[in-house]
PDB file of C-alpha atoms in Angstrom:
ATOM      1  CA  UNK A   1       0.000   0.000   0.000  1.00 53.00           C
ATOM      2  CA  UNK A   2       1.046   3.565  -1.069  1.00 78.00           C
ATOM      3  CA  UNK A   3      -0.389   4.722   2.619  1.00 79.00           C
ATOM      4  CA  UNK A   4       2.138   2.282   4.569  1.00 87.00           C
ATOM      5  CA  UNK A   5       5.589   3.397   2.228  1.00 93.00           C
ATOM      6  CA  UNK A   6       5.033   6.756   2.981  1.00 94.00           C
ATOM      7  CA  UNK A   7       4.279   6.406   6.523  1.00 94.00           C
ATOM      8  CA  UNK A   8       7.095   4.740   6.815  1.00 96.00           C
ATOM      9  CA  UNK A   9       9.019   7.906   5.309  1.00 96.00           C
ATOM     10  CA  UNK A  10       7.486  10.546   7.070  1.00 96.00           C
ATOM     11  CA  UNK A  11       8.619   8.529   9.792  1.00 97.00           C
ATOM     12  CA  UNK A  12      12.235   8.345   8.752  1.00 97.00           C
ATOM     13  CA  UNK A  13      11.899  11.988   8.011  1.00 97.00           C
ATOM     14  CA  UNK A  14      10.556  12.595  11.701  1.00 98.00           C
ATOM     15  CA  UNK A  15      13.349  10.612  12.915  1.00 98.00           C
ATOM     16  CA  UNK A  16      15.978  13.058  11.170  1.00 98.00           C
ATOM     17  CA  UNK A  17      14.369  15.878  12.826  1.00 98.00           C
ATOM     18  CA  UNK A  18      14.545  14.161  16.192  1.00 97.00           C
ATOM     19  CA  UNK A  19      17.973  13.543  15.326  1.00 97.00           C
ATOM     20  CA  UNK A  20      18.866  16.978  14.830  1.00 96.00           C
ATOM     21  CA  UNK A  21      19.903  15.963  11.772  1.00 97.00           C
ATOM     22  CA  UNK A  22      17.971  19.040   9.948  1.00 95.00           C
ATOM     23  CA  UNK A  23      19.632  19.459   6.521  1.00 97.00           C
ATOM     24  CA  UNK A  24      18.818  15.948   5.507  1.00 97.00           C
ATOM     25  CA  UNK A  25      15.221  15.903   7.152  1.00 97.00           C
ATOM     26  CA  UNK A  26      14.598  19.376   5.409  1.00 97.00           C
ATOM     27  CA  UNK A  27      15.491  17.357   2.423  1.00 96.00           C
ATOM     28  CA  UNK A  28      13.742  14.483   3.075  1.00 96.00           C
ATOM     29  CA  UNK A  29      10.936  16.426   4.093  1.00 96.00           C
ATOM     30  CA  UNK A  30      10.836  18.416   0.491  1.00 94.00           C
ATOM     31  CA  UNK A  31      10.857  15.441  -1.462  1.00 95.00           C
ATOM     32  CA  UNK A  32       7.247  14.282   0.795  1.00 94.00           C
ATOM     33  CA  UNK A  33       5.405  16.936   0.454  1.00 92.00           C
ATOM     34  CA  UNK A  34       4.292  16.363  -2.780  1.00 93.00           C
ATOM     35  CA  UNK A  35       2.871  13.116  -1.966  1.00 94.00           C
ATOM     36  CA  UNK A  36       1.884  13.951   1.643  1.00 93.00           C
ATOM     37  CA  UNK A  37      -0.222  16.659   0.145  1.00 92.00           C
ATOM     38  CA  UNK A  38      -2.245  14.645  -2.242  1.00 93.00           C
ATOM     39  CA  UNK A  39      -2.012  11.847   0.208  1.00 94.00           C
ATOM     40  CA  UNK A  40      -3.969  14.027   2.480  1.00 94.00           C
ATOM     41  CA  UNK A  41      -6.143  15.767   0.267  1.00 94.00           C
ATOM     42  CA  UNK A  42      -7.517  12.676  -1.045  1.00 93.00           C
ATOM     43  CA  UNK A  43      -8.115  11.600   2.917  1.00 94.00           C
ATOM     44  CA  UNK A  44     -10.224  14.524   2.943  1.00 94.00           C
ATOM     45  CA  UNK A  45     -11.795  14.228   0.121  1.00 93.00           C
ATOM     46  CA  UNK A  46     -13.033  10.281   1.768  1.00 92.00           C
ATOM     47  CA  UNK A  47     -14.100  11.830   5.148  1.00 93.00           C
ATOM     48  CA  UNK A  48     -15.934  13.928   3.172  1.00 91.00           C
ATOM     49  CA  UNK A  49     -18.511  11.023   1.718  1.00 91.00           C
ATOM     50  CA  UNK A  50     -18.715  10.610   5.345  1.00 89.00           C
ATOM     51  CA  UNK A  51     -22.776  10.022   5.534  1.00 88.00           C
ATOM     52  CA  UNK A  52     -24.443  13.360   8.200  1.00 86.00           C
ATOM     53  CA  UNK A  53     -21.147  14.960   8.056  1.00 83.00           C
ATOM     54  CA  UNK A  54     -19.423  12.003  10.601  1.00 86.00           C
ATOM     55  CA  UNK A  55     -16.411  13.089   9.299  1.00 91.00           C
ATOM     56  CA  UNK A  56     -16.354  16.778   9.258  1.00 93.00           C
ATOM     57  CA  UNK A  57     -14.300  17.223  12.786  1.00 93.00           C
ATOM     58  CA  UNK A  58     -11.654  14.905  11.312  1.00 94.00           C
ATOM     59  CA  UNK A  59     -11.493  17.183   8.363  1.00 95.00           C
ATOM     60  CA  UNK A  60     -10.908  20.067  10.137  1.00 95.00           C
ATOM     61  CA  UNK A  61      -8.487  18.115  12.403  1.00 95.00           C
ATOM     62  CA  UNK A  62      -6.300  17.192   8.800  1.00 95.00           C
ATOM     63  CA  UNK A  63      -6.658  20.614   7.465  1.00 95.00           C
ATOM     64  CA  UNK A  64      -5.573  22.159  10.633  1.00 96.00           C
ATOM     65  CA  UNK A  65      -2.847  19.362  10.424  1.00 96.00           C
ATOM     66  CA  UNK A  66      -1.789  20.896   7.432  1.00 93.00           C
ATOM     67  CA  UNK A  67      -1.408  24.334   8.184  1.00 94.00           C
ATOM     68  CA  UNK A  68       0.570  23.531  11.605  1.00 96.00           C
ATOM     69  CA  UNK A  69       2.918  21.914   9.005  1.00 94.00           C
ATOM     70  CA  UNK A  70       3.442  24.941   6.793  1.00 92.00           C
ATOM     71  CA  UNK A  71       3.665  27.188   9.714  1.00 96.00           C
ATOM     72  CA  UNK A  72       6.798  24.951  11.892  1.00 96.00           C
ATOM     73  CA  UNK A  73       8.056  24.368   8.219  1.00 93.00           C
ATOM     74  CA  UNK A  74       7.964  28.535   7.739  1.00 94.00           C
ATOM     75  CA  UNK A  75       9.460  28.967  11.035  1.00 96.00           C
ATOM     76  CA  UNK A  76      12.394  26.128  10.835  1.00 95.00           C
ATOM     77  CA  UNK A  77      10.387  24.281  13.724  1.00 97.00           C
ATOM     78  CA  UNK A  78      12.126  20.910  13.778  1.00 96.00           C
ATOM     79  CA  UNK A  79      10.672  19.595  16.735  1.00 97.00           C
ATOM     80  CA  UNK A  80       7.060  20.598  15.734  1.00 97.00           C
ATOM     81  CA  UNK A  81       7.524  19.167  12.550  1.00 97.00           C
ATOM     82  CA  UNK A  82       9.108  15.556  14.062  1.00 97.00           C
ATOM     83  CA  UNK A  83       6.294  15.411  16.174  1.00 98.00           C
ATOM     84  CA  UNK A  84       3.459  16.302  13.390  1.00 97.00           C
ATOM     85  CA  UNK A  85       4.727  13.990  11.166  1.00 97.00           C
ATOM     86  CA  UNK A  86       5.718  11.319  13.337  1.00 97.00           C
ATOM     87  CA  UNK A  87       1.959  11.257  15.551  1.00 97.00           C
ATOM     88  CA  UNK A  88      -0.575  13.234  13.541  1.00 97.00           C
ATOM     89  CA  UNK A  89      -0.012  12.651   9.864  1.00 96.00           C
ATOM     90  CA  UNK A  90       1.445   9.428  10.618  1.00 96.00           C
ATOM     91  CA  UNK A  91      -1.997   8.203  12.300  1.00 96.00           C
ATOM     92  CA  UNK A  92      -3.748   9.707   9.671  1.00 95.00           C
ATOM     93  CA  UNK A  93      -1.893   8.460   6.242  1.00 95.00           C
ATOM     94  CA  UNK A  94      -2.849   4.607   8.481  1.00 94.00           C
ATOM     95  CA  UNK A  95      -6.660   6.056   8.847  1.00 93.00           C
ATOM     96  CA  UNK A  96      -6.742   6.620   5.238  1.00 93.00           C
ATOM     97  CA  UNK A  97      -5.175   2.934   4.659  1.00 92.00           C
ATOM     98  CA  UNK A  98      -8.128   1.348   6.635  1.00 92.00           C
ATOM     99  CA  UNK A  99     -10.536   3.315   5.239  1.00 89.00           C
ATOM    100  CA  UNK A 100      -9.369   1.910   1.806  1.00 86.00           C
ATOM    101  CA  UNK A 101      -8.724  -1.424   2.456  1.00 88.00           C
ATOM    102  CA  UNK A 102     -12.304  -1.462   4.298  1.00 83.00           C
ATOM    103  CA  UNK A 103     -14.085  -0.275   1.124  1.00 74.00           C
ATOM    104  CA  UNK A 104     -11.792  -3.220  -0.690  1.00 65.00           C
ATOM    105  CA  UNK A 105     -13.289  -5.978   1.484  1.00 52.00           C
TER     106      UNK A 105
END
């Protein structure tokens, strides 16, 4: 699964951070965000089939995800990012993965 490779990356990337290693997680990072961001996007775009709006707080929680991101990103926040992309979009790129492999079954 596409979901489970790049978790697995942002992790790495995370780890960098956490590393202090920031050049190559700034790096790492740049070369994600592409992906990330349609990775996202299209998790949004599921919650938002979400029958009576059940997934409208999520949403919100993603998109707010987001923005955090470009914000420690704008600011050279390593530990912000490392722990966004390590917890939050990391637990999110694996919702998205269950979602999908529940509408496979």
């Amino acid at each position: 699964m596409a979901e489970r490779r790049l978790t697995e990356t942002v992790k790495e990337c995370a780890d960098l951070f956490y590393e202090n290693s920031e050049q190559a997680a700034y790096e790492a990072l740049g070369r994600l965000l592409p992906e990330l961001n349609g990775q996202l996007q299209e998790f949004i775009g599921v919650l938002g089939r979400f029958p009576d709006g059940a997934g409208e707080t999520m949403q919100q929680k993603v998109l707010a995800d987001l923005r955090e991101l470009v914000t420690a990103y704008q600011y050279k926040d390593g530990l912000a990012l490392a722990d966004l992309l390590f917890y939050d979009i990391s637990e999110e790129l694996n919702l998205l993965e269950e979602l999908k492999q529940g509408a496979g079954k």
